[in-house]
PDB file of C-alpha atoms in Angstrom:
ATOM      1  CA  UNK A1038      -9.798  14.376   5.465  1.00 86.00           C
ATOM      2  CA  UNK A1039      -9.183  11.145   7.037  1.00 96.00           C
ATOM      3  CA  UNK A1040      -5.566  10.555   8.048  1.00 98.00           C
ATOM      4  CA  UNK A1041      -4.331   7.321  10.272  1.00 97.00           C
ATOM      5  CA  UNK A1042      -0.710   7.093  12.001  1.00 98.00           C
ATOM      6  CA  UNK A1043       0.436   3.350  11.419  1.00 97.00           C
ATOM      7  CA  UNK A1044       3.469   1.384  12.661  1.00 96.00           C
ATOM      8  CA  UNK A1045       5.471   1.874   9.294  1.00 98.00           C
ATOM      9  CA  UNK A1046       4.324   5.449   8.855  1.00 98.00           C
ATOM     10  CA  UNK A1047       0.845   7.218   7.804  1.00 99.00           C
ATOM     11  CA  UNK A1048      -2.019   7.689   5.445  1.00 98.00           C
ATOM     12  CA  UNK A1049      -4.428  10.322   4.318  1.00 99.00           C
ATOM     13  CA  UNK A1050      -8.162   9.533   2.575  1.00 98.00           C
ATOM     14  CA  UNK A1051      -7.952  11.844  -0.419  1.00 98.00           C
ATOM     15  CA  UNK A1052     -11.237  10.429  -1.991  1.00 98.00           C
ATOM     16  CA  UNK A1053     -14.350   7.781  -0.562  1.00 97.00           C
ATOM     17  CA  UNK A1054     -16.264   6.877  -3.270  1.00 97.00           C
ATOM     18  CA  UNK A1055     -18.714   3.675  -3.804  1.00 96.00           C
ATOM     19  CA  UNK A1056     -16.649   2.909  -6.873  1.00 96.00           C
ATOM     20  CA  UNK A1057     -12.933   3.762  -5.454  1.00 98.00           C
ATOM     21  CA  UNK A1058     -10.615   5.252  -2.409  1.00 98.00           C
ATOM     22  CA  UNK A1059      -7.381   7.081  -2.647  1.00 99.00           C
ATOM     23  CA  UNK A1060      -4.752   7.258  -0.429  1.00 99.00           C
ATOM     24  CA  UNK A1061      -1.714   9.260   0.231  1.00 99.00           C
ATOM     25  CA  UNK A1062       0.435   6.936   2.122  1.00 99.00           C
ATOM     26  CA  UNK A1063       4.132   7.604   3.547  1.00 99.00           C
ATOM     27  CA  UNK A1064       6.249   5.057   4.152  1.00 99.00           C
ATOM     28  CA  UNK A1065       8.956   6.056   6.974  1.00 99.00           C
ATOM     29  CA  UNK A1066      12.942   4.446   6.054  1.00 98.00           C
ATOM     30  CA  UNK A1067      13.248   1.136   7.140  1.00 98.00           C
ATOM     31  CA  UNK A1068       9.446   0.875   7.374  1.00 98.00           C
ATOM     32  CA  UNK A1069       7.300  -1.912   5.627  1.00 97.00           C
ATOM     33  CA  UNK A1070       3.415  -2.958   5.000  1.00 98.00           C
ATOM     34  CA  UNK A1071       2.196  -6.360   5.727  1.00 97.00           C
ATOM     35  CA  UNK A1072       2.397  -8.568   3.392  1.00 98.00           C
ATOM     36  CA  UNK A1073      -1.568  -9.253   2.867  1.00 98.00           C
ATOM     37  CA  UNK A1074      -4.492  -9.674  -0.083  1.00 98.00           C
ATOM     38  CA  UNK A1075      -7.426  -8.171  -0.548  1.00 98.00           C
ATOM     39  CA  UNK A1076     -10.819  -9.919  -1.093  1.00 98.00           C
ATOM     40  CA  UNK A1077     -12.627  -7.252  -2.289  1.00 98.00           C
ATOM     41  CA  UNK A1078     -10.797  -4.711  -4.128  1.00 98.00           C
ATOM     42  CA  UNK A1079      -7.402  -4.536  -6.582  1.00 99.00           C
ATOM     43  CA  UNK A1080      -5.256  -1.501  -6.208  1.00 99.00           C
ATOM     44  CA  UNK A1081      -2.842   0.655  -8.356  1.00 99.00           C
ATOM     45  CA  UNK A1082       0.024   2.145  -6.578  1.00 99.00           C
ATOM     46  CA  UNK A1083       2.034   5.349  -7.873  1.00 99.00           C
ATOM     47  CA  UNK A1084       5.373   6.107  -6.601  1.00 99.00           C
ATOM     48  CA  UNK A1085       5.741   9.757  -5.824  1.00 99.00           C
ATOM     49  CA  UNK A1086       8.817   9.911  -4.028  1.00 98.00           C
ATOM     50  CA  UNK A1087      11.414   7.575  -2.796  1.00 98.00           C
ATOM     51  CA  UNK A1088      11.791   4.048  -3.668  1.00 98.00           C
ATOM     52  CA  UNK A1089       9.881   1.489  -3.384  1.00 98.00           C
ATOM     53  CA  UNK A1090      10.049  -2.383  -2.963  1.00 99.00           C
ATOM     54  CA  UNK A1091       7.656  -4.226  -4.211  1.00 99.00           C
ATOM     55  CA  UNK A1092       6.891  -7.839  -3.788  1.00 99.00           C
ATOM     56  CA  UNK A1093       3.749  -8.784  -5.709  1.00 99.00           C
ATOM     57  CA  UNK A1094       2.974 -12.860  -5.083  1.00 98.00           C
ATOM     58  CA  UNK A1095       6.733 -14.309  -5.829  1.00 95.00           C
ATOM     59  CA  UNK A1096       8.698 -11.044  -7.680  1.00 98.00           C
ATOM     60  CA  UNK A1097      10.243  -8.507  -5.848  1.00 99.00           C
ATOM     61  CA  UNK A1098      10.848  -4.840  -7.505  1.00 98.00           C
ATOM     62  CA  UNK A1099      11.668  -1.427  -7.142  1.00 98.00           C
ATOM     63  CA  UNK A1100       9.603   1.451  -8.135  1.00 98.00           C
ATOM     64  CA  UNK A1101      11.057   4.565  -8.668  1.00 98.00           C
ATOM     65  CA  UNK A1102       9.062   7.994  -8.915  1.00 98.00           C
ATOM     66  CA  UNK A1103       6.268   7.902 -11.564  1.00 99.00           C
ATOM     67  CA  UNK A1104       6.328   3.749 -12.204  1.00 99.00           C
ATOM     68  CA  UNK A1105       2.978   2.533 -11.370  1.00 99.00           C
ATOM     69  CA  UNK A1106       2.178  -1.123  -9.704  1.00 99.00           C
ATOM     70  CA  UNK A1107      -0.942  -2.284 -10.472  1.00 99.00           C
ATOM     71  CA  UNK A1108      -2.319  -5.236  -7.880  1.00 99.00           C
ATOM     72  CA  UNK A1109      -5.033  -7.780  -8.832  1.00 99.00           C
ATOM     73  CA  UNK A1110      -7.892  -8.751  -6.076  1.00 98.00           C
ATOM     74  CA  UNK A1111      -6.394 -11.271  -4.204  1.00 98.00           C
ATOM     75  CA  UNK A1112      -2.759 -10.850  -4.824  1.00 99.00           C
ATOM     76  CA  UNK A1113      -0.123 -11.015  -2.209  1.00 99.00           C
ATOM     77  CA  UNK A1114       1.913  -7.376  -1.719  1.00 99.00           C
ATOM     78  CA  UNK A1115       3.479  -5.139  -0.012  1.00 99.00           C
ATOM     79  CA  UNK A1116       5.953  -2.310  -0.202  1.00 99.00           C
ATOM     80  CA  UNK A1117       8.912  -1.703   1.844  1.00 99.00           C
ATOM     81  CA  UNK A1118      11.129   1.377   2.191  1.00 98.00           C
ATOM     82  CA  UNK A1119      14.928   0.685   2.150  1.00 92.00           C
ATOM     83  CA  UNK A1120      16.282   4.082   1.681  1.00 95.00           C
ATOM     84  CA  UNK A1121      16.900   6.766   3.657  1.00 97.00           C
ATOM     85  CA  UNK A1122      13.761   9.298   3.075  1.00 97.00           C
ATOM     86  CA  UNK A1123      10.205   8.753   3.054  1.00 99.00           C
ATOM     87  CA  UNK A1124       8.749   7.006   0.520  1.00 99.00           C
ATOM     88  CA  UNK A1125       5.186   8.444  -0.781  1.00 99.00           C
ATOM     89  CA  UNK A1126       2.855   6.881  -3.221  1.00 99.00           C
ATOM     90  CA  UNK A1127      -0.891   7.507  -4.133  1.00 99.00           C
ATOM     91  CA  UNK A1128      -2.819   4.231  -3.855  1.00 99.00           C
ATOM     92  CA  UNK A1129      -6.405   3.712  -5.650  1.00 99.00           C
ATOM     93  CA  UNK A1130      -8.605   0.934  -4.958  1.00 98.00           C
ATOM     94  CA  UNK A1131     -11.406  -0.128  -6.754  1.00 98.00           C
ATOM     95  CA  UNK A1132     -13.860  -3.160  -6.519  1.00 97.00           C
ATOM     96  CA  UNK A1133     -16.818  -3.012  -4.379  1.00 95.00           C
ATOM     97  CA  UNK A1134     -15.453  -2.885  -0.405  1.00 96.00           C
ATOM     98  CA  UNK A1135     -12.748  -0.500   0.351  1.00 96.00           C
ATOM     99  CA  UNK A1136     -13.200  -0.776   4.276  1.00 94.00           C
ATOM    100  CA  UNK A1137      -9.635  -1.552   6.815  1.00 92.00           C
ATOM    101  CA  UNK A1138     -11.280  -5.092   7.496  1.00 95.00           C
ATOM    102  CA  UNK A1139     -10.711  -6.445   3.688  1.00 96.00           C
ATOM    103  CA  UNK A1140      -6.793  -6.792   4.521  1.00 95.00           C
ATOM    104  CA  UNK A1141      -5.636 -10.186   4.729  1.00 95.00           C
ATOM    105  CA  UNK A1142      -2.166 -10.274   6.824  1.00 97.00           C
ATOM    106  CA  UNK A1143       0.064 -12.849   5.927  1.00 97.00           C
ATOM    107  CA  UNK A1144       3.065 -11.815   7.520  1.00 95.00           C
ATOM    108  CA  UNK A1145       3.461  -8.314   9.888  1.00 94.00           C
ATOM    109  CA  UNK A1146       6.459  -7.163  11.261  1.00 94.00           C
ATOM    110  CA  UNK A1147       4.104  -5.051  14.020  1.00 90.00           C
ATOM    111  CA  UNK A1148       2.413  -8.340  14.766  1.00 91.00           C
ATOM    112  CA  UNK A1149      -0.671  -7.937  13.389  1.00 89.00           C
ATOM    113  CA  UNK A1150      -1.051 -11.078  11.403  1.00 79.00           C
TER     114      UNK A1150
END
């Protein structure tokens, strides 16, 4: 299983498949993505534990356990963890790339845009 430490926290390759990838990502407290688009995939988030905050293009939300986010191709996001435990959602992208290079970084707080 494929499993990469990142700046906010980690992630785990559950499944690789030419039609989709899932994810197991953890989100450490105080942690947050980038806030980037895809090119070549859309993605549906799950939240399994924790909260999470949302901003998709303009609106900003929390997602508590079992709310799903669902992310067009080319749509600005990212999730942040305010609280005090780690946040965990399952992530599934579909389209037709799935590789680390189709992430557009608008703004990073790890510098990395």
């Amino acid at each position: 299983m494929e499993h990469d430490l990142r700046p906010w926290g980690e992630y785990w390759v559950l499944e690789d498949a030419s039609t989709h990838k899932v994810k197991k990502i953890r989100v450490a407290p105080g942690g947050r993505l980038s806030l980037q688009y895809h090119k070549h995939r859309a993605e549906v988030w799950t939240i399994i534990t924790g909260v999470g905050t949302v901003t998709l293009n303009d609106e900003v939300k929390q997602y508590l356990p079992g709310e799903v986010v669902r992310i067009p191709r080319g749509a600005n996001h990212r999730i942040e963890n305010a609280g005090s435990e780690d946040l965990f959602f399952i992530e599934v992208q579909y389209g037709d790339y799935f590789g680390e290079d189709d992430i557009v970084r608008i703004e990073d707080d790890y510098s990395r845009a």
